[in-house]
């Protein structure tokens, strides 16, 4: 691996176990300034204190979230976007570059691809081009790979999730983010089809802390490499505490019960 990429990967992942806790804060483009991402400095500070490995945001937000103090945390710049106001919300377009991320001191970049959408060809082209450019600079790429479109009946179907993950790997991503399939057995097959770390998305806001902790625990047991969860962390009443509990599960192999006692 390119030395620069190896160094950057260690900034966003635990070098001892290859796992990570990423907290996406890019929702402002999609749905606006929702609860939890208004005071970004406070949010970043809380998730850093809880032990998150990295935060993920669009290129204009580091100026609103840089703390100049506190616990270190990795920075991932998200390079594609769409809004809920669009008639085509699943069509992601490129809104930044590897150069933008380098200038911000980022440790990685990310891109969102919705397989099955009518604009899939352009999103795949963007993914391939981004991975090629990022590789030249030793910049890791996190690919958020989902199946969303007219032909997709269930985006959590294990075969579909495995397909999504494999597309990300095939086109050059260094970390792949996908939906959790619902149980360790089927998710283990998703992981088996990849030769790079696979992390799970949080999806919609869950009803309970236990549901989140259980999902993360099971994904780790299946061979997953952690999580990239937004709303279920930054909209939690105590983001630092929920991250701390997830940290124990991801990085210290705690049981669900032990993590729940901490909460």
Coordinates of C-alpha atoms in Angstrom, one line a residue:
X1 CA 0.0 0.0 0.0
X2 CA 1.1 3.6 -0.8
X3 CA 2.8 4.8 2.4
X4 CA 0.6 8.0 2.5
X5 CA -2.5 5.9 2.2
X6 CA -1.4 3.6 5.0
X7 CA -0.7 6.5 7.3
X8 CA -4.1 8.1 6.5
X9 CA -5.9 4.8 7.0
X10 CA -4.4 4.6 10.5
X11 CA -5.8 8.0 11.3
X12 CA -9.3 6.8 10.6
X13 CA -9.1 3.2 11.8
X14 CA -7.7 1.5 14.8
X15 CA -4.3 0.2 13.7
X16 CA -4.4 -2.7 16.1
X17 CA -7.6 -4.3 14.9
X18 CA -8.5 -2.6 11.6
X19 CA -11.8 -1.4 12.9
X20 CA -13.4 2.0 12.9
X21 CA -16.2 4.2 14.2
X22 CA -17.1 6.9 11.7
X23 CA -19.8 9.5 12.4
X24 CA -21.2 11.1 9.3
X25 CA -22.3 14.7 9.6
X26 CA -23.1 15.3 5.9
X27 CA -26.9 15.3 6.4
X28 CA -27.2 19.1 6.1
X29 CA -27.0 19.0 2.3
X30 CA -29.6 16.2 2.1
X31 CA -32.2 17.4 4.7
X32 CA -31.0 20.7 6.1
X33 CA -29.8 21.7 9.6
X34 CA -31.5 19.0 11.6
X35 CA -31.1 18.5 15.4
X36 CA -27.6 17.3 16.2
X37 CA -25.7 19.1 13.4
X38 CA -26.5 22.7 14.2
X39 CA -23.6 23.3 16.7
X40 CA -21.1 21.2 14.9
X41 CA -18.1 22.0 17.1
X42 CA -20.0 20.6 20.1
X43 CA -21.1 17.5 18.2
X44 CA -17.6 16.8 16.9
X45 CA -16.2 17.4 20.4
X46 CA -18.7 14.9 21.9
X47 CA -18.1 12.1 19.4
X48 CA -14.3 12.6 19.7
X49 CA -14.5 12.4 23.5
X50 CA -16.5 9.2 23.2
X51 CA -13.8 7.6 21.1
X52 CA -15.0 7.9 17.5
X53 CA -12.2 7.4 14.9
X54 CA -13.4 9.9 12.3
X55 CA -16.2 12.3 11.3
X56 CA -17.4 12.7 7.8
X57 CA -18.6 16.0 6.3
X58 CA -18.8 18.2 3.2
X59 CA -16.0 20.5 2.3
X60 CA -17.6 23.7 3.6
X61 CA -18.2 22.4 7.1
X62 CA -14.7 22.0 8.6
X63 CA -14.5 25.8 9.1
X64 CA -17.6 25.5 11.2
X65 CA -16.5 22.4 13.2
X66 CA -12.7 22.8 13.7
X67 CA -12.1 22.9 17.5
X68 CA -8.4 23.8 17.7
X69 CA -8.3 21.7 20.8
X70 CA -9.7 18.6 22.5
X71 CA -9.2 15.0 21.5
X72 CA -7.9 14.2 18.0
X73 CA -10.3 12.7 15.4
X74 CA -9.9 11.8 11.8
X75 CA -11.6 13.8 9.0
X76 CA -13.3 12.4 5.9
X77 CA -14.5 14.8 3.2
X78 CA -17.7 13.7 1.4
X79 CA -17.6 14.4 -2.3
X80 CA -21.1 13.6 -3.7
X81 CA -24.5 15.0 -2.8
X82 CA -28.2 15.3 -3.6
X83 CA -31.1 16.9 -1.7
X84 CA -34.5 15.7 -0.5
X85 CA -36.0 18.6 -2.4
X86 CA -34.9 17.2 -5.7
X87 CA -37.3 15.1 -7.9
X88 CA -34.3 12.7 -8.2
X89 CA -33.0 12.4 -4.6
X90 CA -31.1 9.2 -5.3
X91 CA -29.0 10.8 -8.1
X92 CA -25.8 11.8 -6.5
X93 CA -23.6 14.3 -8.2
X94 CA -19.9 15.1 -7.5
X95 CA -19.5 18.4 -5.5
X96 CA -15.9 18.2 -4.5
X97 CA -12.5 16.8 -5.3
X98 CA -9.5 15.0 -3.8
X99 CA -7.6 18.3 -4.1
X100 CA -10.3 20.0 -1.9
X101 CA -9.9 17.3 0.7
X102 CA -6.1 17.5 0.7
X103 CA -6.2 21.3 1.2
X104 CA -8.4 20.7 4.2
X105 CA -6.0 18.2 5.7
X106 CA -8.4 15.4 5.3
X107 CA -7.5 11.8 6.0
X108 CA -9.9 10.2 3.5
X109 CA -12.7 11.0 1.0
X110 CA -16.1 9.4 0.6
X111 CA -18.7 9.0 -2.2
X112 CA -22.3 7.8 -2.2
X113 CA -23.5 5.5 -5.0
X114 CA -27.1 4.2 -5.4
X115 CA -27.1 1.1 -7.6
X116 CA -30.4 0.7 -9.5
X117 CA -31.1 4.4 -9.9
X118 CA -31.6 5.7 -13.4
X119 CA -28.4 7.7 -13.0
X120 CA -26.3 4.7 -11.9
X121 CA -24.0 4.9 -15.0
X122 CA -22.8 8.4 -14.0
X123 CA -22.4 7.4 -10.3
X124 CA -20.3 4.4 -11.3
X125 CA -18.2 6.6 -13.6
X126 CA -17.7 9.0 -10.7
X127 CA -16.7 6.2 -8.3
X128 CA -14.2 4.8 -10.7
X129 CA -12.6 8.1 -11.5
X130 CA -12.4 9.2 -7.9
X131 CA -10.7 5.9 -6.8
X132 CA -8.1 6.4 -9.6
X133 CA -7.4 10.0 -8.6
X134 CA -7.3 9.3 -4.9
X135 CA -4.9 6.4 -5.4
X136 CA -2.5 8.8 -7.1
X137 CA -2.4 10.9 -4.0
X138 CA -2.5 8.0 -1.4
X139 CA -5.9 9.2 -0.3
X140 CA -8.3 6.4 1.1
X141 CA -11.8 6.2 -0.4
X142 CA -14.9 5.2 1.6
X143 CA -17.6 4.2 -0.8
X144 CA -21.2 4.3 0.5
X145 CA -22.9 1.6 -1.6
X146 CA -26.7 1.2 -1.6
X147 CA -29.3 -0.3 -3.9
X148 CA -32.1 2.2 -4.4
X149 CA -34.1 2.4 -7.6
X150 CA -37.2 1.1 -9.5
X151 CA -36.0 -2.5 -9.6
X152 CA -35.0 -2.7 -6.0
X153 CA -37.7 -4.3 -3.8
X154 CA -35.6 -4.7 -0.7
X155 CA -32.3 -2.8 -0.2
X156 CA -31.4 -5.0 2.8
X157 CA -31.6 -8.3 0.8
X158 CA -28.3 -10.1 1.5
X159 CA -27.5 -10.8 -2.1
X160 CA -28.2 -7.2 -3.1
X161 CA -26.1 -5.9 -0.2
X162 CA -23.2 -8.3 -1.1
X163 CA -23.5 -7.0 -4.7
X164 CA -23.3 -3.4 -3.6
X165 CA -20.2 -4.1 -1.5
X166 CA -18.5 -6.0 -4.3
X167 CA -19.0 -3.1 -6.7
X168 CA -17.3 -0.8 -4.3
X169 CA -14.3 -3.1 -4.0
X170 CA -14.1 -3.8 -7.7
X171 CA -13.9 -0.1 -8.6
X172 CA -11.2 0.6 -6.1
X173 CA -12.7 1.7 -2.8
X174 CA -10.6 1.1 0.4
X175 CA -13.5 0.9 2.8
X176 CA -17.1 0.0 1.8
X177 CA -20.2 1.1 3.7
X178 CA -23.4 -0.9 3.2
X179 CA -26.7 -1.7 5.0
X180 CA -26.6 -4.4 7.6
X181 CA -28.5 -7.5 6.3
X182 CA -30.2 -8.2 9.6
X183 CA -28.2 -11.2 11.0
X184 CA -24.6 -12.3 11.4
X185 CA -24.9 -15.3 9.0
X186 CA -25.9 -13.4 6.0
X187 CA -23.7 -10.4 6.7
X188 CA -20.7 -12.7 7.0
X189 CA -21.2 -13.6 3.4
X190 CA -21.2 -9.9 2.5
X191 CA -17.8 -9.6 4.2
X192 CA -16.5 -12.7 2.6
X193 CA -17.1 -11.2 -0.8
X194 CA -14.8 -8.2 0.0
X195 CA -11.0 -7.9 0.4
X196 CA -11.3 -4.5 2.1
X197 CA -13.0 -3.4 5.4
X198 CA -16.8 -3.4 5.4
X199 CA -18.7 -1.1 7.8
X200 CA -22.4 -0.8 8.4
X201 CA -24.7 2.1 8.0
X202 CA -27.1 3.1 10.8
X203 CA -30.1 3.6 8.6
X204 CA -33.2 5.5 10.0
X205 CA -33.3 6.6 13.6
X206 CA -33.7 3.4 15.7
X207 CA -36.2 3.1 18.5
X208 CA -33.7 1.9 21.2
X209 CA -30.0 2.0 22.1
X210 CA -30.1 -1.8 22.5
X211 CA -31.1 -2.2 18.8
X212 CA -28.1 -0.1 17.7
X213 CA -25.6 -1.9 20.0
X214 CA -26.9 -5.3 19.0
X215 CA -26.6 -4.5 15.3
X216 CA -23.1 -3.3 15.7
X217 CA -22.1 -6.2 17.9
X218 CA -23.5 -8.7 15.4
X219 CA -21.8 -7.1 12.5
X220 CA -18.5 -7.3 14.2
X221 CA -19.1 -11.0 15.1
X222 CA -19.7 -11.5 11.4
X223 CA -16.4 -10.1 10.4
X224 CA -17.4 -6.5 9.8
X225 CA -14.9 -3.6 10.5
X226 CA -17.2 -1.2 12.4
X227 CA -19.8 1.4 11.6
X228 CA -20.5 4.6 9.9
X229 CA -23.6 5.8 11.8
X230 CA -25.0 9.4 11.8
X231 CA -28.4 10.2 13.2
X232 CA -28.4 7.3 15.8
X233 CA -25.3 8.9 17.3
X234 CA -25.5 12.7 16.7
X235 CA -29.2 12.8 17.6
X236 CA -28.7 10.7 20.8
X237 CA -29.3 12.7 24.0
X238 CA -25.6 12.0 24.9
X239 CA -23.5 11.4 21.8
X240 CA -20.3 10.9 23.8
X241 CA -21.9 8.1 25.9
X242 CA -23.4 6.2 23.0
X243 CA -20.1 6.4 21.1
X244 CA -18.2 5.2 24.2
X245 CA -20.4 2.2 24.5
X246 CA -20.0 1.4 20.8
X247 CA -16.3 1.9 21.2
X248 CA -16.2 -0.9 23.7
X249 CA -18.1 -3.2 21.4
X250 CA -16.0 -2.4 18.3
X251 CA -12.6 -2.0 19.7
X252 CA -12.7 -4.2 22.8
X253 CA -15.2 -6.9 21.9
X254 CA -17.6 -6.2 24.7
X255 CA -20.8 -8.0 24.9
X256 CA -24.1 -6.3 24.3
X257 CA -25.0 -6.6 28.0
X258 CA -21.8 -5.0 29.1
X259 CA -22.2 -2.1 26.7
X260 CA -25.8 -1.6 27.9
X261 CA -24.6 -1.5 31.5
X262 CA -22.2 1.3 30.5
X263 CA -25.1 3.2 29.0

